[in-house]
Amino acid sequence: MSKEPEKPAASLDPLNEEAKRLVHEKADKMNRVEIRRGLPFLTCGARKKKSEGYCRQYAGMGTDHPGWGRCKFCGGRNTGPKTPEGKAVVSQNARKHGFYSKAISPEEREAYEEQLEIQDLGLQHEIYMQKAKILTYLTGWRRKWDRYYKLKLNEKYVKYKCTNPDCGAVHVRGELEGKLGYCPARNCGEKRLKEVERWVAQRTAIEAEEYADWQTKVYFSEGEKGGRSYYHAGSLEDRTLDRALNTLSRLIEKHARLTQDSGDDLLTAINKELQQASQGKVTVSWGGKAQSRSAEKPEV
């Protein structure tokens, strides 16, 4: 009876040639040996282009040489287009023939195609699309929130004087509160107001944040009686965002199962982008709800 080859120790150098050969005799220089679930296996080992580290897919996964070499997501036996003309043709495939090509806006299409260019090809198109939609949603509401924040910081007070000879009252209000139509003085109500002065209100950051929060409320009906409630768009209590993040989480988890990968690297990369788009407020996690709705004052 032939003796089984020794298994490499968990602490071995992942590039140890002898350890790699024990797993597969055709292991090459780029393959890396790792221990997963107590057993040795070879990973693709291709260096990631946009981040540090190496591809952790099983070596040769999805190719005609399983067990060694690059996985199908990192080229396998096909190096792909090399010339600028070839790359230009391939870059248009999703735009012309993609399943979602007629169902997304120009802004979402741009975000989607950017993901196709910068991410590992191991990501499925559904993950690209869901992430592109979430990023578009977050950045859109963030721009809206920032716009209201800046408007409040630069707000001016406006002084109005009633030209009614029997009144002559003076009223001061912020320009974002809207122009006065009728004199609010008691026993007057005449539409004879004249702007006489305007100066910077010197609003604080807290006042600007509260105004931006108020302007980005999303109202909805709930309960049998149709009671009105609201959430702040782009925040932890955002129902639309919560559902989208749960969907993205399930897609990533399914992708990880199909590719026999933990999915941790993919989850980390996606969370980094989501946090940048939401100012560190939003993340996606495995299983259950992607995020909890805080009872405290929400932030956008």
mmCIF file of C-alpha atoms in Angstrom:
data_model
loop_
_atom_site.group_PDB
_atom_site.id
_atom_site.type_symbol
_atom_site.label_atom_id
_atom_site.label_comp_id
_atom_site.label_asym_id
_atom_site.label_seq_id
_atom_site.Cartn_x
_atom_site.Cartn_y
_atom_site.Cartn_z
ATOM 1 C CA MET A 1 0.000 0.000 0.000
ATOM 2 C CA SER A 2 1.395 3.372 -1.005
ATOM 3 C CA LYS A 3 2.034 5.871 1.714
ATOM 4 C CA GLU A 4 -0.172 8.966 1.698
ATOM 5 C CA PRO A 5 1.714 12.230 1.174
ATOM 6 C CA GLU A 6 2.198 14.360 4.218
ATOM 7 C CA LYS A 7 -0.166 17.271 4.586
ATOM 8 C CA PRO A 8 1.460 20.693 4.830
ATOM 9 C CA ALA A 9 1.250 22.347 8.216
ATOM 10 C CA ALA A 10 -1.046 25.326 8.701
ATOM 11 C CA SER A 11 1.953 27.528 9.374
ATOM 12 C CA LEU A 12 3.799 26.706 6.149
ATOM 13 C CA ASP A 13 4.818 29.377 3.719
ATOM 14 C CA PRO A 14 1.929 29.601 1.175
ATOM 15 C CA LEU A 15 4.542 29.679 -1.614
ATOM 16 C CA ASN A 16 6.454 26.640 -0.361
ATOM 17 C CA GLU A 17 7.048 24.634 -3.538
ATOM 18 C CA GLU A 18 7.291 21.275 -1.774
ATOM 19 C CA ALA A 19 4.024 21.827 0.089
ATOM 20 C CA LYS A 20 2.284 22.846 -3.132
ATOM 21 C CA ARG A 21 3.526 19.772 -4.986
ATOM 22 C CA LEU A 22 2.084 17.548 -2.253
ATOM 23 C CA VAL A 23 -1.341 18.976 -3.023
ATOM 24 C CA HIS A 24 -1.011 18.910 -6.832
ATOM 25 C CA GLU A 25 1.975 17.933 -8.899
ATOM 26 C CA LYS A 26 1.272 20.635 -11.502
ATOM 27 C CA ALA A 27 1.110 23.537 -9.030
ATOM 28 C CA ASP A 28 2.904 26.562 -10.471
ATOM 29 C CA LYS A 29 4.755 29.506 -8.966
ATOM 30 C CA MET A 30 1.649 31.679 -8.542
ATOM 31 C CA ASN A 31 -0.462 29.022 -6.820
ATOM 32 C CA ARG A 32 -0.577 29.344 -3.044
ATOM 33 C CA VAL A 33 -1.171 26.583 -0.531
ATOM 34 C CA GLU A 34 -3.600 27.282 2.318
ATOM 35 C CA ILE A 35 -5.344 25.357 5.054
ATOM 36 C CA ARG A 36 -9.133 25.467 5.068
ATOM 37 C CA ARG A 37 -11.309 23.307 7.307
ATOM 38 C CA GLY A 38 -8.169 21.542 8.397
ATOM 39 C CA LEU A 39 -7.232 20.400 4.897
ATOM 40 C CA PRO A 40 -4.617 21.721 2.451
ATOM 41 C CA PHE A 41 -5.675 23.127 -0.906
ATOM 42 C CA LEU A 42 -4.276 25.313 -3.658
ATOM 43 C CA THR A 43 -5.620 28.771 -4.403
ATOM 44 C CA CYS A 44 -5.425 30.629 -7.706
ATOM 45 C CA GLY A 45 -2.845 33.064 -6.324
ATOM 46 C CA ALA A 46 -3.322 35.804 -8.928
ATOM 47 C CA ARG A 47 -2.471 39.231 -7.503
ATOM 48 C CA LYS A 48 -5.448 41.568 -7.101
ATOM 49 C CA LYS A 49 -5.294 44.664 -9.279
ATOM 50 C CA LYS A 50 -7.141 47.216 -7.156
ATOM 51 C CA SER A 51 -6.248 46.078 -3.661
ATOM 52 C CA GLU A 52 -3.578 44.195 -1.776
ATOM 53 C CA GLY A 53 -3.633 40.423 -1.547
ATOM 54 C CA TYR A 54 -4.159 37.447 -3.817
ATOM 55 C CA CYS A 55 -7.121 35.593 -5.315
ATOM 56 C CA ARG A 56 -8.345 32.925 -2.884
ATOM 57 C CA GLN A 57 -10.510 30.971 -5.314
ATOM 58 C CA TYR A 58 -9.668 27.282 -5.725
ATOM 59 C CA ALA A 59 -6.872 26.804 -8.251
ATOM 60 C CA GLY A 60 -8.180 26.152 -11.744
ATOM 61 C CA MET A 61 -11.787 26.508 -10.613
ATOM 62 C CA GLY A 62 -14.133 26.655 -13.614
ATOM 63 C CA THR A 63 -11.435 25.734 -16.148
ATOM 64 C CA ASP A 64 -10.302 22.547 -17.891
ATOM 65 C CA HIS A 65 -7.407 22.228 -15.419
ATOM 66 C CA PRO A 66 -9.058 22.052 -11.965
ATOM 67 C CA GLY A 67 -6.685 21.876 -9.033
ATOM 68 C CA TRP A 68 -3.861 24.002 -10.402
ATOM 69 C CA GLY A 69 -3.200 27.245 -12.304
ATOM 70 C CA ARG A 70 -5.429 30.314 -12.487
ATOM 71 C CA CYS A 71 -9.149 30.140 -11.816
ATOM 72 C CA LYS A 72 -11.634 31.159 -14.498
ATOM 73 C CA PHE A 73 -12.027 34.584 -12.936
ATOM 74 C CA CYS A 74 -8.330 35.380 -13.212
ATOM 75 C CA GLY A 75 -7.824 34.289 -16.789
ATOM 76 C CA GLY A 76 -7.451 30.512 -16.630
ATOM 77 C CA ARG A 77 -5.962 29.657 -20.010
ATOM 78 C CA ASN A 78 -7.438 32.698 -21.703
ATOM 79 C CA THR A 79 -5.616 35.973 -21.222
ATOM 80 C CA GLY A 80 -8.500 37.974 -22.695
ATOM 81 C CA PRO A 81 -8.244 40.955 -25.050
ATOM 82 C CA LYS A 82 -4.937 42.791 -25.002
ATOM 83 C CA THR A 83 -5.313 45.472 -27.666
ATOM 84 C CA PRO A 84 -7.203 48.735 -27.046
ATOM 85 C CA GLU A 85 -9.628 47.786 -29.824
ATOM 86 C CA GLY A 86 -10.406 44.438 -28.250
ATOM 87 C CA LYS A 87 -10.912 45.931 -24.823
ATOM 88 C CA ALA A 88 -13.241 48.576 -26.250
ATOM 89 C CA VAL A 89 -15.423 45.884 -27.854
ATOM 90 C CA VAL A 90 -15.628 43.819 -24.661
ATOM 91 C CA SER A 91 -16.466 46.864 -22.537
ATOM 92 C CA GLN A 92 -19.645 47.396 -24.562
ATOM 93 C CA ASN A 93 -21.064 43.894 -23.996
ATOM 94 C CA ALA A 94 -22.945 44.792 -20.834
ATOM 95 C CA ARG A 95 -24.257 48.029 -22.364
ATOM 96 C CA LYS A 96 -25.532 46.347 -25.572
ATOM 97 C CA HIS A 97 -26.530 42.874 -24.515
ATOM 98 C CA GLY A 98 -26.779 42.962 -20.705
ATOM 99 C CA PHE A 99 -29.958 41.698 -19.070
ATOM 100 C CA TYR A 100 -30.411 45.056 -17.306
ATOM 101 C CA SER A 101 -29.454 47.325 -20.214
ATOM 102 C CA LYS A 102 -33.015 48.613 -20.718
ATOM 103 C CA ALA A 103 -34.004 48.670 -17.057
ATOM 104 C CA ILE A 104 -31.467 51.067 -15.540
ATOM 105 C CA SER A 105 -30.891 54.778 -15.705
ATOM 106 C CA PRO A 106 -27.799 56.314 -17.345
ATOM 107 C CA GLU A 107 -26.358 57.078 -13.892
ATOM 108 C CA GLU A 108 -26.898 53.476 -12.732
ATOM 109 C CA ARG A 109 -25.437 52.122 -15.985
ATOM 110 C CA GLU A 110 -22.304 54.216 -15.502
ATOM 111 C CA ALA A 111 -21.887 52.943 -11.936
ATOM 112 C CA TYR A 112 -22.552 49.372 -13.066
ATOM 113 C CA GLU A 113 -20.013 49.437 -15.874
ATOM 114 C CA GLU A 114 -17.455 51.004 -13.560
ATOM 115 C CA GLN A 115 -17.886 48.022 -11.235
ATOM 116 C CA LEU A 116 -17.323 45.640 -14.160
ATOM 117 C CA GLU A 117 -14.044 47.376 -14.945
ATOM 118 C CA ILE A 118 -12.556 47.675 -11.469
ATOM 119 C CA GLN A 119 -13.757 44.564 -9.641
ATOM 120 C CA ASP A 120 -12.656 40.949 -9.887
ATOM 121 C CA LEU A 121 -14.597 39.047 -12.547
ATOM 122 C CA GLY A 122 -15.663 36.583 -9.839
ATOM 123 C CA LEU A 123 -18.483 38.934 -8.926
ATOM 124 C CA GLN A 124 -21.702 38.013 -10.627
ATOM 125 C CA HIS A 125 -23.575 40.601 -12.672
ATOM 126 C CA GLU A 126 -26.420 40.579 -10.147
ATOM 127 C CA ILE A 127 -24.008 41.665 -7.406
ATOM 128 C CA TYR A 128 -22.611 44.412 -9.631
ATOM 129 C CA MET A 129 -26.101 45.656 -10.420
ATOM 130 C CA GLN A 130 -27.363 45.597 -6.839
ATOM 131 C CA LYS A 131 -24.274 47.368 -5.555
ATOM 132 C CA ALA A 132 -24.423 49.946 -8.352
ATOM 133 C CA LYS A 133 -28.051 50.716 -7.517
ATOM 134 C CA ILE A 134 -27.283 51.052 -3.798
ATOM 135 C CA LEU A 135 -24.298 53.323 -4.423
ATOM 136 C CA THR A 136 -26.353 55.476 -6.803
ATOM 137 C CA TYR A 137 -29.149 55.690 -4.239
ATOM 138 C CA LEU A 138 -26.793 56.621 -1.389
ATOM 139 C CA THR A 139 -24.786 59.198 -3.309
ATOM 140 C CA GLY A 140 -27.975 60.794 -4.664
ATOM 141 C CA TRP A 141 -29.456 61.310 -1.215
ATOM 142 C CA ARG A 142 -26.084 62.383 0.155
ATOM 143 C CA ARG A 143 -25.819 65.114 -2.477
ATOM 144 C CA LYS A 144 -29.330 66.262 -1.616
ATOM 145 C CA TRP A 145 -28.537 66.313 2.116
ATOM 146 C CA ASP A 146 -25.296 68.242 1.544
ATOM 147 C CA ARG A 147 -27.126 70.775 -0.602
ATOM 148 C CA TYR A 148 -29.678 71.525 2.135
ATOM 149 C CA TYR A 149 -26.916 71.615 4.751
ATOM 150 C CA LYS A 150 -24.987 74.273 2.816
ATOM 151 C CA LEU A 151 -28.146 76.273 2.134
ATOM 152 C CA LYS A 152 -28.918 76.457 5.847
ATOM 153 C CA LEU A 153 -25.372 77.444 6.788
ATOM 154 C CA ASN A 154 -25.522 80.331 4.281
ATOM 155 C CA GLU A 155 -29.078 81.360 5.115
ATOM 156 C CA LYS A 156 -29.875 85.019 5.645
ATOM 157 C CA TYR A 157 -32.419 86.772 7.811
ATOM 158 C CA VAL A 158 -34.928 88.936 5.976
ATOM 159 C CA LYS A 159 -36.667 91.901 7.600
ATOM 160 C CA TYR A 160 -40.110 92.865 6.305
ATOM 161 C CA LYS A 161 -42.093 95.971 7.198
ATOM 162 C CA CYS A 162 -45.829 96.283 6.777
ATOM 163 C CA THR A 163 -46.658 99.416 4.769
ATOM 164 C CA ASN A 164 -50.185 99.525 6.112
ATOM 165 C CA PRO A 165 -50.424 102.973 7.824
ATOM 166 C CA ASP A 166 -52.485 101.435 10.610
ATOM 167 C CA CYS A 167 -49.936 98.657 11.270
ATOM 168 C CA GLY A 168 -46.247 99.332 10.450
ATOM 169 C CA ALA A 169 -45.208 96.049 12.090
ATOM 170 C CA VAL A 170 -41.726 94.637 11.434
ATOM 171 C CA HIS A 171 -41.181 90.908 10.904
ATOM 172 C CA VAL A 172 -37.909 88.949 10.636
ATOM 173 C CA ARG A 173 -37.575 85.407 9.332
ATOM 174 C CA GLY A 174 -35.071 83.163 7.587
ATOM 175 C CA GLU A 175 -35.135 83.229 3.803
ATOM 176 C CA LEU A 176 -35.544 79.432 3.698
ATOM 177 C CA GLU A 177 -38.813 79.729 5.572
ATOM 178 C CA GLY A 178 -40.367 81.319 2.505
ATOM 179 C CA LYS A 179 -41.432 84.830 1.673
ATOM 180 C CA LEU A 180 -44.180 86.380 3.767
ATOM 181 C CA GLY A 181 -47.335 86.982 1.783
ATOM 182 C CA TYR A 182 -49.569 88.591 4.369
ATOM 183 C CA CYS A 183 -48.731 90.539 7.476
ATOM 184 C CA PRO A 184 -48.928 88.107 10.419
ATOM 185 C CA ALA A 185 -49.580 90.933 12.875
ATOM 186 C CA ARG A 186 -52.790 90.648 14.830
ATOM 187 C CA ASN A 187 -55.682 92.651 13.399
ATOM 188 C CA CYS A 188 -53.795 93.333 10.170
ATOM 189 C CA GLY A 189 -53.390 90.543 7.600
ATOM 190 C CA GLU A 190 -52.755 93.002 4.770
ATOM 191 C CA LYS A 191 -50.637 91.954 1.794
ATOM 192 C CA ARG A 192 -48.553 95.079 1.991
ATOM 193 C CA LEU A 193 -45.141 93.810 3.174
ATOM 194 C CA LYS A 194 -41.898 95.317 1.956
ATOM 195 C CA GLU A 195 -38.411 93.870 2.353
ATOM 196 C CA VAL A 196 -36.190 96.430 4.051
ATOM 197 C CA GLU A 197 -33.060 94.554 5.090
ATOM 198 C CA ARG A 198 -31.202 91.262 4.728
ATOM 199 C CA TRP A 199 -28.183 89.898 6.649
ATOM 200 C CA VAL A 200 -26.367 86.612 7.308
ATOM 201 C CA ALA A 201 -28.158 84.497 9.894
ATOM 202 C CA GLN A 202 -24.943 82.763 11.102
ATOM 203 C CA ARG A 203 -26.572 79.369 11.489
ATOM 204 C CA THR A 204 -24.715 76.713 13.476
ATOM 205 C CA ALA A 205 -23.713 73.279 12.160
ATOM 206 C CA ILE A 206 -26.364 71.682 14.390
ATOM 207 C CA GLU A 207 -29.091 73.873 12.900
ATOM 208 C CA ALA A 208 -27.868 73.026 9.393
ATOM 209 C CA GLU A 209 -27.884 69.289 10.155
ATOM 210 C CA GLU A 210 -31.402 69.414 11.588
ATOM 211 C CA TYR A 211 -32.649 71.294 8.536
ATOM 212 C CA ALA A 212 -31.005 68.820 6.136
ATOM 213 C CA ASP A 213 -32.481 65.901 8.109
ATOM 214 C CA TRP A 214 -35.920 67.476 7.977
ATOM 215 C CA GLN A 215 -35.702 68.072 4.228
ATOM 216 C CA THR A 216 -34.690 64.454 3.519
ATOM 217 C CA LYS A 217 -37.564 62.800 5.363
ATOM 218 C CA VAL A 218 -39.472 60.145 3.434
ATOM 219 C CA TYR A 219 -43.088 59.767 4.555
ATOM 220 C CA PHE A 220 -45.087 56.554 4.284
ATOM 221 C CA SER A 221 -48.359 55.068 5.522
ATOM 222 C CA GLU A 222 -48.383 52.188 7.984
ATOM 223 C CA GLY A 223 -50.983 50.211 9.882
ATOM 224 C CA GLU A 224 -54.587 49.481 9.016
ATOM 225 C CA LYS A 225 -55.620 53.052 9.765
ATOM 226 C CA GLY A 226 -53.030 54.412 7.373
ATOM 227 C CA GLY A 227 -51.070 56.369 9.951
ATOM 228 C CA ARG A 228 -48.291 58.556 8.592
ATOM 229 C CA SER A 229 -44.690 57.960 9.594
ATOM 230 C CA TYR A 230 -41.297 58.709 8.104
ATOM 231 C CA TYR A 231 -37.665 57.736 7.912
ATOM 232 C CA HIS A 232 -34.558 59.647 6.874
ATOM 233 C CA ALA A 233 -33.352 58.602 3.435
ATOM 234 C CA GLY A 234 -29.889 57.050 3.331
ATOM 235 C CA SER A 235 -29.839 56.451 7.100
ATOM 236 C CA LEU A 236 -29.915 53.257 9.177
ATOM 237 C CA GLU A 237 -33.720 53.435 9.339
ATOM 238 C CA ASP A 238 -34.188 53.683 5.557
ATOM 239 C CA ARG A 239 -36.549 50.828 4.620
ATOM 240 C CA THR A 240 -35.673 50.848 0.935
ATOM 241 C CA LEU A 241 -31.964 50.705 1.710
ATOM 242 C CA ASP A 242 -32.496 47.982 4.309
ATOM 243 C CA ARG A 243 -34.206 45.709 1.776
ATOM 244 C CA ALA A 244 -31.549 46.378 -0.864
ATOM 245 C CA LEU A 245 -28.721 45.564 1.551
ATOM 246 C CA ASN A 246 -30.427 42.319 2.599
ATOM 247 C CA THR A 247 -30.719 41.331 -1.053
ATOM 248 C CA LEU A 248 -27.054 42.145 -1.651
ATOM 249 C CA SER A 249 -26.068 40.116 1.413
ATOM 250 C CA ARG A 250 -27.939 37.066 0.142
ATOM 251 C CA LEU A 251 -26.367 37.404 -3.315
ATOM 252 C CA ILE A 252 -22.865 37.541 -1.850
ATOM 253 C CA GLU A 253 -23.524 34.584 0.426
ATOM 254 C CA LYS A 254 -24.888 32.515 -2.468
ATOM 255 C CA HIS A 255 -21.919 33.494 -4.631
ATOM 256 C CA ALA A 256 -19.563 32.387 -1.855
ATOM 257 C CA ARG A 257 -21.272 28.994 -1.599
ATOM 258 C CA LEU A 258 -21.183 28.409 -5.345
ATOM 259 C CA THR A 259 -17.497 29.312 -5.593
ATOM 260 C CA GLN A 260 -16.538 27.528 -2.354
ATOM 261 C CA ASP A 261 -15.090 30.705 -0.934
ATOM 262 C CA SER A 262 -15.676 32.390 2.418
ATOM 263 C CA GLY A 263 -16.659 35.627 0.684
ATOM 264 C CA ASP A 264 -14.882 37.703 3.353
ATOM 265 C CA ASP A 265 -12.695 39.572 0.853
ATOM 266 C CA LEU A 266 -15.686 40.433 -1.310
ATOM 267 C CA LEU A 267 -17.733 41.536 1.689
ATOM 268 C CA THR A 268 -14.898 43.759 2.933
ATOM 269 C CA ALA A 269 -14.455 45.420 -0.469
ATOM 270 C CA ILE A 270 -18.180 46.138 -0.824
ATOM 271 C CA ASN A 271 -18.479 47.493 2.715
ATOM 272 C CA LYS A 272 -15.597 49.882 2.059
ATOM 273 C CA GLU A 273 -17.460 51.395 -0.890
ATOM 274 C CA LEU A 274 -20.780 51.545 0.976
ATOM 275 C CA GLN A 275 -19.173 53.277 3.948
ATOM 276 C CA GLN A 276 -17.560 55.860 1.693
ATOM 277 C CA ALA A 277 -20.886 56.575 -0.021
ATOM 278 C CA SER A 278 -22.800 56.833 3.262
ATOM 279 C CA GLN A 279 -20.156 58.573 5.383
ATOM 280 C CA GLY A 280 -19.528 55.388 7.377
ATOM 281 C CA LYS A 281 -23.170 54.790 8.305
ATOM 282 C CA VAL A 282 -24.025 51.737 6.177
ATOM 283 C CA THR A 283 -22.593 48.219 6.006
ATOM 284 C CA VAL A 284 -23.813 44.860 4.744
ATOM 285 C CA SER A 285 -23.424 41.701 6.841
ATOM 286 C CA TRP A 286 -24.040 37.956 6.588
ATOM 287 C CA GLY A 287 -27.524 36.639 7.323
ATOM 288 C CA GLY A 288 -30.426 38.285 9.118
ATOM 289 C CA LYS A 289 -31.017 41.963 8.690
ATOM 290 C CA ALA A 290 -28.280 43.892 6.987
ATOM 291 C CA GLN A 291 -28.609 46.705 9.489
ATOM 292 C CA SER A 292 -30.718 47.600 12.503
ATOM 293 C CA ARG A 293 -32.950 50.616 12.645
ATOM 294 C CA SER A 294 -31.750 52.778 15.494
ATOM 295 C CA ALA A 295 -34.276 54.298 17.878
ATOM 296 C CA GLU A 296 -31.961 57.235 18.404
ATOM 297 C CA LYS A 297 -31.880 60.345 16.254
ATOM 298 C CA PRO A 298 -31.002 59.117 12.740
ATOM 299 C CA GLU A 299 -28.173 60.504 10.723
ATOM 300 C CA VAL A 300 -28.059 60.898 6.968
#
